[in-house]
Coordinates of C-alpha atoms in Angstrom, one line a residue:
Chain M
M141 CA 21.1 -63.1 -125.3
T142 CA 20.6 -66.6 -124.0
A143 CA 23.3 -69.0 -122.8
D144 CA 22.7 -71.1 -125.9
N145 CA 23.2 -68.6 -128.7
D146 CA 26.1 -67.1 -126.7
R147 CA 27.9 -70.4 -127.3
R148 CA 27.1 -70.5 -131.0
S149 CA 28.1 -67.0 -131.8
S150 CA 31.8 -67.6 -132.2
G151 CA 34.2 -64.9 -133.3
A152 CA 33.7 -61.7 -135.1
G153 CA 30.0 -60.8 -135.2
S154 CA 29.1 -58.2 -137.8
G155 CA 27.7 -54.8 -137.1
D156 CA 28.6 -52.3 -134.5
E157 CA 31.7 -50.3 -134.0
R158 CA 33.0 -52.3 -131.2
R159 CA 32.2 -56.0 -130.9
V160 CA 33.0 -59.0 -128.8
G161 CA 34.3 -62.2 -130.3
I162 CA 33.5 -65.3 -128.4
D163 CA 35.3 -68.6 -128.7
R164 CA 34.0 -71.6 -126.8
R165 CA 37.1 -73.7 -126.2
T166 CA 38.1 -73.7 -129.8
P167 CA 41.8 -72.7 -130.1
V168 CA 41.8 -71.8 -133.7
D169 CA 39.3 -69.1 -133.9
P170 CA 38.8 -66.0 -136.0
A171 CA 38.7 -63.8 -132.9
A172 CA 41.9 -65.1 -131.6
A173 CA 43.4 -64.9 -135.1
A174 CA 42.4 -61.2 -135.2
A175 CA 44.3 -60.8 -131.9
G176 CA 47.3 -62.5 -133.4
E177 CA 47.5 -60.0 -136.2
R178 CA 48.0 -57.3 -133.7
V179 CA 51.1 -58.8 -132.0
A180 CA 54.5 -58.8 -133.5
D181 CA 55.7 -61.5 -135.8
R182 CA 58.3 -62.9 -133.5
E183 CA 55.6 -63.6 -130.9
R184 CA 53.7 -65.7 -133.4
E185 CA 56.0 -68.7 -133.3
V186 CA 55.9 -69.0 -129.6
R187 CA 52.2 -68.7 -129.5
E188 CA 51.8 -71.5 -132.1
A189 CA 53.9 -73.7 -130.0
I190 CA 51.9 -73.0 -126.9
R191 CA 48.7 -73.6 -128.8
A192 CA 49.9 -76.9 -130.0
E193 CA 50.9 -77.9 -126.5
L194 CA 47.5 -77.0 -125.1
L195 CA 45.4 -78.3 -128.0
V196 CA 45.0 -81.8 -126.8
D197 CA 44.2 -80.7 -123.3
M198 CA 41.6 -78.2 -124.5
E199 CA 39.9 -80.6 -126.8
E200 CA 39.5 -83.0 -124.0
E201 CA 38.0 -80.3 -121.7
A202 CA 35.7 -79.2 -124.5
R203 CA 34.4 -82.8 -124.9
S204 CA 33.8 -83.2 -121.1
G205 CA 32.2 -79.7 -121.1
K206 CA 29.7 -80.7 -123.9
A207 CA 28.7 -83.8 -122.0
T208 CA 27.3 -81.8 -119.1
T209 CA 24.1 -79.8 -119.4
P210 CA 24.6 -76.1 -120.0
A211 CA 24.6 -74.3 -116.7
E212 CA 23.5 -70.7 -115.9
P213 CA 26.2 -68.2 -116.3
V214 CA 27.6 -66.8 -113.0
I215 CA 28.3 -63.5 -114.7
E216 CA 26.5 -62.2 -117.7
L217 CA 26.7 -58.9 -119.6
Q218 CA 23.9 -58.1 -122.0
G219 CA 24.4 -55.4 -124.5
V220 CA 26.4 -53.2 -122.1
S221 CA 27.4 -49.7 -123.3
L222 CA 29.3 -47.1 -121.4
A223 CA 30.7 -43.7 -122.4
F224 CA 32.7 -41.1 -120.5
D225 CA 34.0 -38.4 -122.8
R226 CA 34.0 -40.8 -125.7
P227 CA 32.4 -44.3 -126.0
V228 CA 34.4 -46.8 -124.0
L229 CA 32.2 -49.9 -124.4
E230 CA 29.5 -50.5 -127.0
D231 CA 27.1 -53.3 -127.0
I232 CA 29.2 -55.8 -125.1
S233 CA 27.6 -59.2 -124.4
F234 CA 29.2 -62.3 -123.0
G235 CA 28.8 -64.8 -120.1
L236 CA 31.1 -66.5 -117.6
Y237 CA 30.0 -70.1 -116.9
P238 CA 30.8 -72.1 -113.7
G239 CA 34.3 -73.4 -113.5
E240 CA 35.7 -71.8 -116.6
T241 CA 38.4 -69.1 -117.0
V242 CA 37.5 -66.5 -119.5
C243 CA 40.2 -64.0 -120.5
V244 CA 39.3 -60.6 -121.9
V245 CA 41.9 -59.3 -124.2
G246 CA 42.2 -56.1 -126.2
E247 CA 44.4 -53.2 -126.8
S248 CA 45.3 -50.7 -124.0
G249 CA 42.4 -48.3 -123.5
S250 CA 39.8 -50.6 -125.0
G251 CA 37.9 -50.7 -121.8
K252 CA 39.0 -54.1 -120.4
S253 CA 39.3 -52.9 -116.8
T254 CA 36.0 -51.0 -117.1
I255 CA 34.3 -54.3 -117.6
L256 CA 35.5 -55.5 -114.2
K257 CA 34.3 -52.2 -112.6
L258 CA 30.9 -52.7 -114.2
I259 CA 30.6 -56.2 -112.9
L260 CA 31.6 -55.0 -109.4
R261 CA 29.1 -52.1 -109.9
L262 CA 31.8 -49.5 -109.2
L263 CA 30.4 -48.1 -112.4
V264 CA 26.9 -48.3 -113.8
P265 CA 26.4 -48.9 -117.5
D266 CA 24.6 -46.4 -119.7
A267 CA 22.7 -49.2 -121.4
G268 CA 22.4 -52.9 -121.0
R269 CA 22.2 -55.2 -118.0
V270 CA 24.8 -56.9 -115.8
F271 CA 23.9 -60.1 -114.0
V272 CA 25.9 -61.7 -111.2
D273 CA 24.9 -65.1 -110.0
G274 CA 21.5 -64.7 -111.7
Q275 CA 20.8 -61.4 -109.9
D276 CA 20.4 -58.2 -112.0
V277 CA 22.9 -55.9 -110.4
T278 CA 22.5 -53.0 -112.8
D279 CA 20.2 -50.9 -110.6
V280 CA 20.9 -52.3 -107.1
S281 CA 21.4 -49.8 -104.2
Y282 CA 24.8 -49.0 -102.8
G283 CA 24.2 -51.2 -99.8
E284 CA 23.1 -54.2 -101.9
A285 CA 26.1 -53.7 -104.1
L286 CA 28.4 -54.0 -101.1
T287 CA 26.7 -57.3 -100.2
M288 CA 26.7 -58.5 -103.8
R289 CA 30.5 -57.9 -104.1
R290 CA 31.3 -60.4 -101.4
K291 CA 30.4 -63.2 -103.9
M292 CA 33.5 -62.1 -105.9
G293 CA 37.2 -61.9 -105.2
M294 CA 39.0 -59.2 -107.0
V295 CA 42.7 -59.0 -107.7
F296 CA 43.9 -55.5 -108.6
Q297 CA 46.5 -54.6 -111.2
S298 CA 48.6 -52.9 -108.5
A299 CA 47.5 -55.6 -105.9
A300 CA 46.0 -52.6 -103.9
L301 CA 47.0 -54.1 -100.5
F302 CA 46.2 -52.0 -97.5
D303 CA 49.6 -50.6 -96.8
S304 CA 48.8 -49.8 -93.1
M305 CA 48.1 -53.4 -92.4
T306 CA 50.4 -56.5 -92.3
V307 CA 50.1 -59.3 -94.9
F308 CA 48.2 -61.3 -92.3
E309 CA 45.7 -58.5 -91.6
N310 CA 45.3 -57.9 -95.3
V311 CA 44.4 -61.6 -96.0
A312 CA 42.2 -61.7 -92.9
Y313 CA 40.4 -58.5 -93.8
P314 CA 37.5 -60.1 -95.7
L315 CA 37.1 -62.8 -93.1
R316 CA 37.0 -60.3 -90.1
E317 CA 34.7 -58.0 -92.1
H318 CA 31.9 -60.3 -93.1
V319 CA 32.4 -63.9 -92.1
K320 CA 31.6 -64.8 -88.5
M321 CA 34.8 -66.7 -87.7
R322 CA 36.7 -67.3 -84.5
E323 CA 40.2 -65.8 -84.3
D324 CA 41.9 -69.2 -84.4
E325 CA 39.8 -70.2 -87.5
I326 CA 40.8 -67.0 -89.2
E327 CA 44.5 -67.7 -88.5
E328 CA 44.2 -71.2 -89.8
R329 CA 42.4 -70.0 -93.0
V330 CA 44.9 -67.2 -93.6
N331 CA 47.9 -69.5 -93.2
E332 CA 46.2 -72.1 -95.5
T333 CA 45.5 -69.4 -98.1
L334 CA 49.0 -68.0 -98.0
R335 CA 50.4 -71.6 -98.5
F336 CA 48.0 -72.0 -101.4
V337 CA 49.6 -69.1 -103.2
D338 CA 53.1 -70.5 -102.4
L339 CA 54.0 -68.1 -99.6
D340 CA 55.4 -69.2 -96.3
P341 CA 53.1 -67.7 -93.6
E342 CA 55.9 -67.7 -91.1
Q343 CA 58.0 -65.5 -93.3
V344 CA 55.6 -63.0 -94.7
A345 CA 52.6 -62.9 -92.3
D346 CA 54.0 -60.0 -90.2
K347 CA 55.5 -58.0 -93.0
L348 CA 54.1 -54.9 -94.4
P349 CA 53.2 -54.9 -98.1
S350 CA 55.9 -52.3 -98.8
A351 CA 58.5 -54.8 -97.7
L352 CA 57.4 -57.4 -100.4
S353 CA 58.5 -57.8 -104.0
G354 CA 56.0 -57.1 -106.8
G355 CA 55.3 -60.8 -107.4
M356 CA 54.8 -61.5 -103.7
R357 CA 52.4 -58.5 -103.4
K358 CA 50.4 -59.9 -106.3
R359 CA 50.2 -63.3 -104.7
V360 CA 49.1 -61.7 -101.4
G361 CA 46.5 -59.9 -103.5
V362 CA 45.3 -63.2 -104.9
A363 CA 45.2 -64.6 -101.3
R364 CA 43.1 -61.7 -100.0
G365 CA 40.7 -62.1 -103.0
M366 CA 40.2 -65.8 -102.3
A367 CA 40.3 -65.8 -98.5
A368 CA 36.6 -65.8 -98.1
R369 CA 36.4 -68.6 -100.8
P370 CA 34.3 -66.7 -103.3
K371 CA 32.9 -68.7 -106.3
I372 CA 34.0 -66.0 -108.7
M373 CA 37.5 -64.5 -109.1
L374 CA 38.2 -61.3 -111.1
Y375 CA 41.7 -60.4 -112.1
D376 CA 42.8 -57.1 -113.5
E377 CA 46.1 -57.5 -115.5
P378 CA 47.4 -60.2 -113.1
T379 CA 50.7 -60.5 -114.9
S380 CA 51.5 -56.9 -115.9
G381 CA 54.8 -55.5 -114.8
L382 CA 56.2 -58.9 -113.7
D383 CA 59.2 -60.8 -114.9
P384 CA 58.6 -63.9 -117.1
L385 CA 59.2 -66.3 -114.2
T386 CA 56.8 -64.6 -111.8
T387 CA 54.3 -64.3 -114.7
G388 CA 54.5 -68.1 -114.9
T389 CA 53.9 -68.4 -111.2
I390 CA 50.8 -66.2 -111.2
T391 CA 49.4 -67.9 -114.3
R392 CA 49.9 -71.3 -112.7
L393 CA 48.2 -70.0 -109.6
I394 CA 45.1 -68.9 -111.6
V395 CA 44.9 -72.3 -113.3
K396 CA 45.3 -74.0 -109.9
L397 CA 42.4 -72.0 -108.4
Q398 CA 40.2 -73.1 -111.3
R399 CA 41.2 -76.7 -111.2
E400 CA 41.4 -77.3 -107.4
L401 CA 38.6 -75.0 -106.1
Q402 CA 36.4 -74.9 -109.2
V403 CA 36.4 -71.1 -109.2
S404 CA 35.0 -69.3 -112.2
S405 CA 37.5 -66.7 -113.2
L406 CA 37.4 -63.6 -115.4
V407 CA 40.9 -62.4 -116.3
V408 CA 41.5 -59.1 -118.0
S409 CA 44.9 -59.1 -119.7
H410 CA 47.0 -58.1 -122.6
D411 CA 49.6 -60.7 -122.0
I412 CA 48.7 -63.0 -124.9
R413 CA 51.1 -65.7 -123.9
S414 CA 49.7 -66.3 -120.4
V415 CA 46.2 -65.9 -121.7
F416 CA 46.7 -69.0 -123.9
R417 CA 48.1 -70.8 -120.9
M418 CA 45.1 -70.3 -118.6
A419 CA 42.1 -69.4 -120.6
T420 CA 39.3 -71.9 -121.4
R421 CA 37.8 -69.2 -123.5
V422 CA 38.9 -65.8 -124.9
V423 CA 36.8 -62.7 -125.3
L424 CA 38.3 -60.1 -127.6
L425 CA 37.5 -56.4 -127.5
Y426 CA 38.4 -54.4 -130.6
D427 CA 37.6 -51.4 -132.6
R428 CA 36.2 -51.9 -136.1
Chain E
M97 CA 28.0 -26.1 -107.0
L98 CA 28.5 -29.8 -107.6
A99 CA 31.5 -29.7 -105.2
V100 CA 29.3 -28.2 -102.4
Q101 CA 26.7 -30.8 -103.0
E102 CA 29.3 -33.6 -102.8
Y103 CA 30.8 -32.1 -99.7
V104 CA 27.5 -31.9 -98.0
S105 CA 26.5 -35.4 -99.0
L106 CA 29.9 -36.8 -97.7
A107 CA 29.4 -34.9 -94.4
S108 CA 25.8 -36.2 -93.9
K109 CA 26.8 -39.8 -94.7
A110 CA 29.7 -39.6 -92.3
I111 CA 27.5 -38.2 -89.6
R112 CA 24.8 -40.8 -90.2
Y113 CA 27.2 -43.7 -90.1
C114 CA 28.2 -42.6 -86.6
F115 CA 25.0 -44.3 -85.5
V116 CA 24.9 -47.3 -87.9
R117 CA 26.5 -50.7 -87.4
P118 CA 29.2 -51.9 -87.9
F119 CA 31.3 -49.6 -85.7
Y120 CA 35.0 -49.5 -86.3
V121 CA 36.0 -48.9 -82.7
N122 CA 39.7 -49.7 -83.3
D123 CA 39.9 -47.2 -86.1
V124 CA 38.3 -44.5 -83.9
I125 CA 40.8 -45.1 -81.1
Q126 CA 43.7 -45.2 -83.5
Q127 CA 42.6 -41.9 -85.1
M128 CA 42.1 -40.3 -81.6
D129 CA 45.8 -41.1 -81.0
T130 CA 46.9 -39.7 -84.4
I131 CA 44.7 -36.7 -84.4
G132 CA 44.6 -35.9 -80.7
V133 CA 47.4 -37.3 -78.6
Q134 CA 50.1 -36.7 -81.2
S135 CA 49.0 -33.1 -81.6
I136 CA 49.5 -32.2 -78.0
P137 CA 53.2 -31.1 -78.3
I138 CA 52.4 -28.7 -81.1
V139 CA 49.4 -27.1 -79.4
I140 CA 51.4 -26.7 -76.2
L141 CA 54.1 -24.9 -78.0
T142 CA 51.8 -22.6 -79.9
G143 CA 49.6 -22.0 -76.9
F144 CA 52.5 -21.1 -74.6
F145 CA 54.2 -18.6 -76.9
T146 CA 50.9 -17.0 -77.9
G147 CA 50.0 -16.5 -74.3
M148 CA 53.4 -15.0 -73.6
V149 CA 53.2 -12.6 -76.5
L150 CA 49.7 -11.6 -75.6
A151 CA 50.8 -10.8 -72.0
L152 CA 53.8 -8.8 -73.4
Q153 CA 51.7 -6.7 -75.8
T154 CA 48.8 -6.0 -73.4
S155 CA 51.2 -5.1 -70.6
V156 CA 52.7 -2.3 -72.8
Q157 CA 49.2 -1.0 -73.6
L158 CA 47.9 -1.3 -70.1
E159 CA 51.0 0.4 -68.6
A160 CA 49.9 3.6 -70.2
F161 CA 46.7 3.5 -68.1
G162 CA 48.5 2.1 -65.0
A163 CA 46.2 -1.0 -65.3
T164 CA 48.7 -3.8 -65.6
Q165 CA 46.9 -5.9 -63.0
Y166 CA 44.3 -6.7 -65.7
I167 CA 46.7 -8.6 -67.9
G168 CA 45.2 -11.9 -66.7
K169 CA 41.7 -10.7 -67.7
L170 CA 42.7 -9.8 -71.2
V171 CA 44.8 -12.9 -71.8
A172 CA 42.1 -15.2 -70.5
A173 CA 39.4 -13.5 -72.6
S174 CA 41.4 -13.7 -75.9
M175 CA 42.8 -17.2 -75.3
I176 CA 39.5 -18.9 -74.2
R177 CA 37.2 -17.1 -76.6
E178 CA 39.3 -16.8 -79.7
L179 CA 42.9 -17.7 -79.9
G180 CA 42.7 -21.1 -78.2
P181 CA 40.1 -22.5 -80.6
V182 CA 41.4 -20.9 -83.7
L183 CA 45.1 -21.7 -83.1
A184 CA 44.4 -25.3 -82.2
G185 CA 42.1 -25.5 -85.3
L186 CA 44.8 -24.1 -87.6
M187 CA 47.6 -26.2 -86.2
V188 CA 45.4 -29.4 -86.4
A189 CA 44.3 -28.4 -90.0
G190 CA 48.0 -28.2 -90.9
R191 CA 49.2 -31.2 -89.1
V192 CA 46.3 -33.6 -89.2
G193 CA 44.3 -32.3 -92.2
S194 CA 47.2 -32.7 -94.5
G195 CA 47.9 -36.2 -93.1
I196 CA 44.4 -37.4 -93.6
A197 CA 44.2 -36.0 -97.2
A198 CA 47.6 -37.5 -98.1
Q199 CA 46.7 -40.9 -96.6
I200 CA 43.2 -41.2 -98.2
G201 CA 44.5 -39.6 -101.4
S202 CA 47.3 -42.2 -101.8
M203 CA 44.8 -45.0 -101.0
M204 CA 42.7 -43.6 -103.7
V205 CA 45.4 -43.6 -106.4
T206 CA 46.7 -47.0 -105.4
E207 CA 43.2 -48.5 -105.8
Q208 CA 43.0 -49.3 -102.1
I209 CA 39.6 -47.5 -101.9
D210 CA 38.3 -49.6 -104.8
A211 CA 39.7 -52.6 -102.9
L212 CA 37.7 -51.7 -99.8
N213 CA 34.6 -51.3 -102.0
T214 CA 35.1 -54.7 -103.6
L215 CA 35.6 -56.3 -100.2
G216 CA 32.2 -55.1 -99.3
T217 CA 33.3 -52.2 -97.0
D218 CA 31.9 -48.7 -97.3
P219 CA 35.1 -46.5 -97.4
I220 CA 33.2 -43.6 -95.9
K221 CA 32.2 -45.7 -92.9
K222 CA 35.7 -47.3 -92.5
L223 CA 37.8 -44.2 -93.2
V224 CA 35.8 -40.9 -92.9
T225 CA 33.5 -41.6 -89.9
P226 CA 36.3 -42.7 -87.5
R227 CA 38.3 -39.6 -88.4
L228 CA 35.2 -37.4 -87.9
I229 CA 34.4 -38.8 -84.5
A230 CA 38.1 -38.5 -83.4
S231 CA 38.3 -34.9 -84.5
L232 CA 35.0 -33.9 -82.9
V233 CA 36.2 -35.4 -79.6
M234 CA 39.8 -34.4 -79.7
L235 CA 39.8 -30.8 -80.9
P236 CA 37.9 -29.4 -77.9
L237 CA 40.3 -31.3 -75.6
L238 CA 43.3 -29.9 -77.5
T239 CA 41.7 -26.4 -77.2
V240 CA 41.4 -26.8 -73.4
I241 CA 45.2 -27.6 -73.3
T242 CA 46.0 -24.6 -75.6
D243 CA 43.9 -22.3 -73.4
F244 CA 45.4 -23.4 -70.2
V245 CA 49.0 -23.4 -71.4
G246 CA 48.4 -19.9 -73.0
I247 CA 47.1 -18.5 -69.8
L248 CA 50.1 -20.1 -68.0
G249 CA 52.4 -18.4 -70.5
G250 CA 50.8 -15.1 -69.7
N251 CA 51.3 -15.8 -66.1
V252 CA 55.1 -16.3 -66.6
I253 CA 55.4 -13.0 -68.5
A254 CA 53.2 -11.2 -66.0
S255 CA 55.3 -12.2 -63.0
V256 CA 58.8 -12.0 -64.7
Y257 CA 58.4 -8.7 -66.7
V258 CA 55.6 -6.9 -65.0
G259 CA 56.1 -8.2 -61.5
L260 CA 52.4 -9.0 -61.0
P261 CA 51.8 -11.6 -58.2
T262 CA 50.6 -14.9 -59.5
G263 CA 47.6 -14.7 -57.2
T264 CA 46.4 -11.4 -58.7
Y265 CA 46.9 -12.8 -62.2
W266 CA 44.7 -15.8 -61.6
Q267 CA 42.1 -13.8 -59.7
T268 CA 41.6 -11.5 -62.8
V269 CA 41.4 -14.6 -65.0
W270 CA 38.6 -15.8 -62.8
E271 CA 37.0 -12.4 -62.9
Q272 CA 36.9 -12.5 -66.6
L273 CA 35.3 -16.0 -66.6
A274 CA 32.7 -14.8 -64.1
S275 CA 31.9 -11.6 -65.9
G276 CA 30.7 -13.5 -68.9
G277 CA 27.9 -15.1 -66.9
F278 CA 27.2 -18.8 -66.3
T279 CA 25.1 -21.5 -67.9
L280 CA 23.5 -24.1 -65.5
R281 CA 25.0 -22.0 -62.7
Y282 CA 28.5 -23.4 -62.8
I283 CA 29.7 -23.5 -66.4
P284 CA 31.2 -20.1 -67.5
N285 CA 29.7 -19.0 -70.8
D286 CA 33.2 -18.3 -72.1
F287 CA 33.9 -22.0 -71.8
I288 CA 30.9 -22.9 -73.9
Q289 CA 31.8 -20.3 -76.5
G290 CA 35.4 -21.6 -76.5
L291 CA 34.4 -25.3 -76.8
V292 CA 31.6 -25.1 -79.4
K293 CA 34.0 -23.5 -81.8
P294 CA 36.7 -26.3 -81.8
F295 CA 33.9 -28.9 -82.0
V296 CA 32.7 -27.3 -85.3
F297 CA 36.3 -26.8 -86.5
G298 CA 37.0 -30.5 -85.8
G299 CA 34.2 -31.5 -88.1
L300 CA 35.3 -29.0 -90.8
I301 CA 38.9 -30.2 -90.8
S302 CA 38.1 -33.9 -91.0
I303 CA 35.4 -33.7 -93.6
T304 CA 37.4 -31.3 -95.7
A305 CA 40.5 -33.5 -95.6
C306 CA 38.5 -36.6 -96.4
Y307 CA 36.6 -34.9 -99.2
Y308 CA 39.8 -33.8 -100.9
G309 CA 41.4 -37.2 -100.2
L310 CA 38.5 -39.0 -101.9
Q311 CA 38.6 -36.5 -104.8
T312 CA 42.3 -37.3 -105.5
R313 CA 43.0 -38.3 -109.1
G314 CA 46.2 -38.6 -111.1
G315 CA 49.0 -40.2 -109.1
T316 CA 51.4 -38.7 -106.6
E317 CA 50.9 -35.2 -108.1
G318 CA 47.2 -35.4 -107.3
V319 CA 48.0 -36.4 -103.7
G320 CA 50.2 -33.3 -103.3
L321 CA 47.4 -31.1 -104.7
S322 CA 44.8 -32.6 -102.4
T323 CA 47.0 -32.0 -99.4
T324 CA 47.6 -28.3 -100.3
R325 CA 43.9 -27.7 -101.0
T326 CA 42.9 -29.3 -97.7
V327 CA 45.1 -27.1 -95.6
V328 CA 44.2 -23.9 -97.5
T329 CA 40.4 -24.6 -97.6
A330 CA 40.2 -25.8 -94.0
S331 CA 42.2 -22.8 -92.7
I332 CA 40.0 -20.3 -94.5
M333 CA 36.9 -22.1 -93.4
I334 CA 38.0 -22.0 -89.8
L335 CA 38.6 -18.2 -89.9
V336 CA 35.4 -17.5 -91.7
V337 CA 33.2 -19.8 -89.6
D338 CA 34.9 -18.5 -86.5
Y339 CA 33.6 -15.0 -87.2
F340 CA 30.0 -16.1 -87.7
L341 CA 30.1 -18.3 -84.7
T342 CA 31.4 -15.4 -82.6
Q343 CA 28.6 -13.2 -83.8
I344 CA 26.0 -15.8 -83.1
M345 CA 27.3 -16.6 -79.6
L346 CA 27.8 -13.0 -78.6
A347 CA 24.2 -12.3 -79.5
A348 CA 23.1 -15.5 -77.7
F349 CA 24.9 -14.8 -74.4
N350 CA 24.4 -11.1 -74.2
A351 CA 20.7 -11.3 -74.9

């Protein structure tokens, strides 16, 4: 599937059991509408309000997006299928283009997080190809996969901070591991990154992850993911298990990363409200 | 069958990574502290009491033949060849093996292993290899401590209960070492036998613990299960492998 027809194919394709709806910066879309049917009625009103609020903004972005020449996708899935005991993903195709935030939504158990594992090559698809930065990563060796993963920053659902290390060491980990940086440069970068995610380095740097609240852990997770300044960020349920205020903070953070650092983001979420806040495009996974 | 294959593949990777960059020297040192230094009290205790009970039991038996002056010989032979390595191995399997399995297991269920992978670090290299190296180095050292403290415990019982002079005791200990013959003229064969074993046990314990740790699935319950399996499997492996090592080495040194 080329970049071009990827953009044209909007919404519910016809055919296979499980399909992907693709909406290129068009807020009122059959795919999104299908998602709407699955959420409760009382959610609908709020969503409409948020949509209206974002409509102007999104149309503007869509126009400026059209003005530029179409770029190569930084991540592309082509007809990817994967089954464990039962089929998890069937014939999934979509692309992530530079500078956009794509949200993958779908019911629990629809294989959203599996997509991230496929992109990171923690799993290998049964069929189809996965491209990262133009490189076909479907069949790369374990060693090459380790190198390839450094292009991406991943934020885990449970933050997955190393609990034997302090916050500082956690954020410094990708820098110490791969980037040849002097210790004072590392310290500067870590403090800068912590401030970017609205944490005070003086207060949190020496704490252990277990001493932090859930929202703070999540933000440290984002900081660790972006410490080496990857061009691609992947988020697994960034707002799950957080209170509405913290959810807002994390959502704003993802938008801030996209706007200020031009990071391409792929967000897996079932929190429709924050998806509408941050997504430039929505991918919907559903059963027929 | 699949489990054996995975176990062997983990072991061979961990060994291979001992010689491939990058080296996580800090992790190795930290593990040496956790596995080795912090196990010293426990092996001193077990070694001392085992040595004492050995001396007590053998003195009763030897008294019947009027041969109590050979207590040192028997205690040294049992401690250095068998009990030192096996006891140190079992204690470390319980104390350290369970710890490793629980730590890696909880890293597994909290996605920290996935996080290492996505940050471009090979978890085997970062977690398994340092623990393997630390165990291979520290277990023989712990065994030496166990042996020495055990023979010392025998000495205490020999002089307090049997009234054997300390000089005679240590002389018979030396006789036992000399009777086994020497390698390279100065190294008693008993020492070699007594140090090859803990080296092998160290490898078994760390790899088994890491294997079950990395196999952990299903939350905190899974972590508990991995810990139990590690201690049981490692202990049984130590006892079985000990038998075969003994047979091999007896044949080698008596030939």
